XYZ file of C-alpha atoms in Angstrom:
237
model
C 9.728 -19.302 18.852
C 12.314 -20.082 16.334
C 13.843 -17.008 16.777
C 13.905 -17.065 20.428
C 15.022 -20.525 20.687
C 17.755 -19.700 18.245
C 18.881 -16.594 20.243
C 18.550 -14.398 17.109
C 17.348 -10.769 17.754
C 15.004 -9.755 14.723
C 14.470 -6.513 16.275
C 14.773 -3.263 13.756
C 18.242 -2.429 14.188
C 18.386 0.247 11.831
C 17.830 3.399 13.792
C 15.760 6.036 12.903
C 17.712 8.889 11.025
C 14.657 11.153 11.644
C 13.339 13.270 8.597
C 15.481 13.497 5.476
C 14.439 15.051 2.284
C 13.396 12.713 -1.020
C 13.673 15.996 -3.016
C 11.301 18.921 -3.800
C 8.248 16.837 -3.672
C 8.912 15.468 -0.287
C 11.268 17.555 1.657
C 10.113 16.305 5.183
C 9.917 12.784 4.492
C 11.092 10.378 7.274
C 12.646 7.112 6.312
C 12.875 4.060 8.645
C 15.033 1.010 7.265
C 13.201 -2.233 8.385
C 14.182 -5.718 9.625
C 12.013 -6.914 6.630
C 14.999 -5.318 4.316
C 17.424 -7.735 5.461
C 19.555 -9.775 3.009
C 18.497 -13.199 1.608
C 19.708 -15.795 3.520
C 19.176 -13.538 6.727
C 17.307 -15.739 9.450
C 15.264 -12.596 10.349
C 13.692 -12.686 6.831
C 10.591 -14.605 6.633
C 9.483 -16.843 3.721
C 6.440 -14.755 2.837
C 4.851 -11.742 3.833
C 1.433 -9.786 3.854
C 0.242 -6.446 2.731
C -2.081 -3.715 3.979
C -3.716 -1.644 1.900
C -5.938 1.420 2.924
C -7.364 4.805 1.911
C -9.014 7.100 4.746
C -10.221 10.488 4.128
C -11.336 12.489 7.278
C -13.909 15.236 7.351
C -13.587 17.941 9.078
C -9.766 17.822 8.268
C -7.467 17.104 10.860
C -5.307 20.309 12.543
C -1.956 19.885 11.123
C -0.446 19.490 14.497
C -2.687 16.278 14.709
C -1.918 15.100 11.293
C 1.965 15.097 12.437
C 0.637 13.083 15.387
C -0.745 10.415 13.208
C 2.532 10.531 11.208
C 4.531 9.888 14.521
C 2.229 6.759 15.675
C 2.745 5.142 12.022
C 6.572 5.447 12.645
C 6.178 4.283 16.428
C 4.501 1.201 15.223
C 6.097 0.214 12.067
C 9.580 0.705 14.243
C 8.121 -1.621 16.705
C 7.283 -4.301 14.172
C 9.648 -4.008 11.287
C 6.953 -3.025 8.997
C 7.987 -1.410 5.465
C 5.740 0.538 3.174
C 4.690 3.800 1.513
C 2.380 6.097 4.004
C 1.025 9.404 2.556
C -0.135 11.940 5.374
C -2.183 14.779 5.031
C -4.692 16.941 6.932
C -7.334 15.090 4.856
C -6.203 11.803 6.036
C -3.871 8.711 5.451
C -3.208 6.383 2.607
C -0.718 3.512 3.230
C 0.509 0.595 1.501
C 2.392 -1.476 3.954
C 4.308 -5.094 4.316
C 5.017 -7.158 7.311
C 3.501 -10.223 9.278
C -0.537 -10.364 9.381
C -0.050 -10.513 13.358
C 1.770 -7.183 13.116
C -0.480 -5.615 10.348
C -3.574 -6.286 12.492
C -1.834 -4.486 15.304
C -1.158 -1.417 13.030
C -4.480 -1.333 12.244
C -5.814 -1.565 15.682
C -3.584 0.955 16.987
C -4.693 3.627 14.650
C -8.394 2.546 15.572
C -7.393 3.027 19.214
C -5.940 6.382 18.633
C -8.396 7.865 16.322
C -11.960 5.811 16.554
C -13.661 8.435 14.668
C -11.542 8.390 11.850
C -10.450 4.512 11.613
C -13.138 2.793 13.148
C -14.856 2.280 9.909
C -11.771 1.953 7.595
C -11.871 -0.758 4.615
C -8.310 -2.514 5.747
C -7.428 -4.634 2.931
C -5.101 -7.271 3.658
C -2.939 -9.857 0.975
C -1.330 -12.652 2.448
C 1.098 -15.269 1.712
C 3.162 -13.155 -0.635
C 7.034 -14.059 -1.542
C 9.326 -12.369 0.863
C 10.489 -10.233 -2.144
C 7.420 -8.331 -2.178
C 8.304 -6.669 1.262
C 9.479 -3.090 1.446
C 12.968 -2.404 2.505
C 12.259 0.472 4.297
C 9.347 2.576 5.804
C 8.573 5.993 3.959
C 6.201 8.464 5.736
C 5.564 11.348 3.200
C 3.542 14.509 4.371
C 1.590 15.971 1.410
C -1.040 18.576 1.078
C -3.135 16.021 -0.720
C -3.555 12.230 -0.784
C -4.249 12.343 -4.483
C -4.026 15.701 -6.326
C -7.037 16.314 -8.933
C -6.660 19.807 -9.308
C -10.359 20.113 -7.828
C -11.627 23.143 -5.925
C -11.676 21.940 -2.325
C -15.110 23.463 -1.908
C -16.268 20.959 -4.610
C -14.664 17.862 -3.530
C -16.206 17.438 -0.052
C -17.102 13.717 -0.002
C -19.618 14.337 2.901
C -21.385 16.582 0.635
C -20.734 15.247 -2.859
C -19.723 11.580 -2.403
C -21.124 8.651 -3.846
C -22.841 5.766 -2.479
C -20.334 2.705 -1.463
C -21.713 -0.689 -3.331
C -21.147 -4.138 -1.987
C -19.829 -6.457 -4.573
C -22.949 -8.309 -5.140
C -25.012 -4.585 -5.499
C -22.206 -3.283 -7.844
C -22.652 -6.432 -10.254
C -26.181 -6.152 -10.416
C -25.678 -2.243 -11.047
C -23.780 -3.099 -13.823
C -26.505 -4.861 -15.327
C -29.029 -1.933 -15.183
C -29.680 0.090 -18.225
C -28.219 3.760 -17.914
C -25.503 2.629 -15.778
C -21.870 4.667 -16.438
C -18.675 3.283 -15.362
C -15.635 5.465 -15.544
C -12.525 3.623 -15.304
C -10.198 6.389 -13.206
C -7.032 4.447 -13.378
C -3.952 5.932 -15.867
C -4.548 4.845 -19.283
C -1.114 2.521 -18.900
C -3.164 0.816 -16.543
C -6.137 0.341 -18.478
C -4.261 -0.677 -21.455
C -2.782 -3.546 -19.589
C -6.300 -5.124 -18.900
C -10.263 -4.665 -17.806
C -13.263 -6.387 -17.543
C -15.885 -6.142 -20.270
C -18.605 -8.702 -19.102
C -21.018 -5.719 -18.586
C -20.504 -4.835 -22.347
C -21.883 -8.168 -23.346
C -25.688 -7.070 -22.287
C -25.703 -3.907 -23.984
C -27.227 -5.557 -27.041
C -29.861 -6.978 -24.935
C -31.190 -3.958 -23.595
C -29.050 -3.850 -20.337
C -25.309 -3.150 -19.066
C -23.264 -0.399 -18.280
C -21.689 2.029 -20.442
C -17.911 2.305 -20.091
C -16.069 5.368 -20.274
C -12.276 5.489 -20.564
C -11.166 8.895 -19.768
C -7.470 8.073 -20.923
C -5.596 10.245 -18.353
C -1.904 10.276 -18.010
C -2.401 11.612 -14.550
C -4.980 12.327 -12.015
C -5.221 16.165 -12.633
C -6.665 15.084 -16.454
C -9.895 14.150 -14.540
C -11.245 17.796 -14.102
C -10.743 18.622 -17.884
C -12.121 15.816 -19.148
C -15.391 15.859 -16.969
C -15.889 19.253 -18.339
C -15.992 18.402 -22.013
C -19.144 18.552 -23.482
C -19.258 14.952 -25.089
C -18.547 13.703 -21.356
C -21.321 15.519 -19.773
C -23.666 14.007 -22.460
C -22.211 10.664 -21.879
C -23.307 11.213 -18.310
């Protein structure tokens, strides 16, 4: 490789400083500087980067020691391949946004699958390629959390296995948008909704079809249960 020919060592030269507090919310976070965080002009900085994004909830939940082992694996693979990003680890699963070369990201996903096939064999890993190198994370933060996303919902009511919906592929989803009686709830925060959304399904409503769009106008995820409990929401659903 060009790296070998030039004699440049692009391995992660920054040592793992171990657990480091990031405030009251993440007192046991672990932060590792990565090679992708090198300064512009450094021969180790690639011209482009890729992103890997995924959520993976698990049922039954992991034991805490197993979740800790998953976090250790994330750190190990990321240090080996100079990956950066943000990873939230809980006993209910893993949420990650990671940057690096496409090859390294695929290795990362493969290592997770090998470590825990029951948890990650069917994970929907999403890759975004050919992004400018400025989009690469300068470090990796592994954040131990109690919940991947906190909605303030009672745990007994939040079982994906018992109460989860049906996943639709893109064609089935668009077909559903055309059906009368379909309701689309936009669970992004209101700021993101204000930036933009797709209104194509609304054009069908005057023709006896098309989904009804509902915006809960949430500022934070914990606003959702209160919105669902409103009489007008129940009537709309």
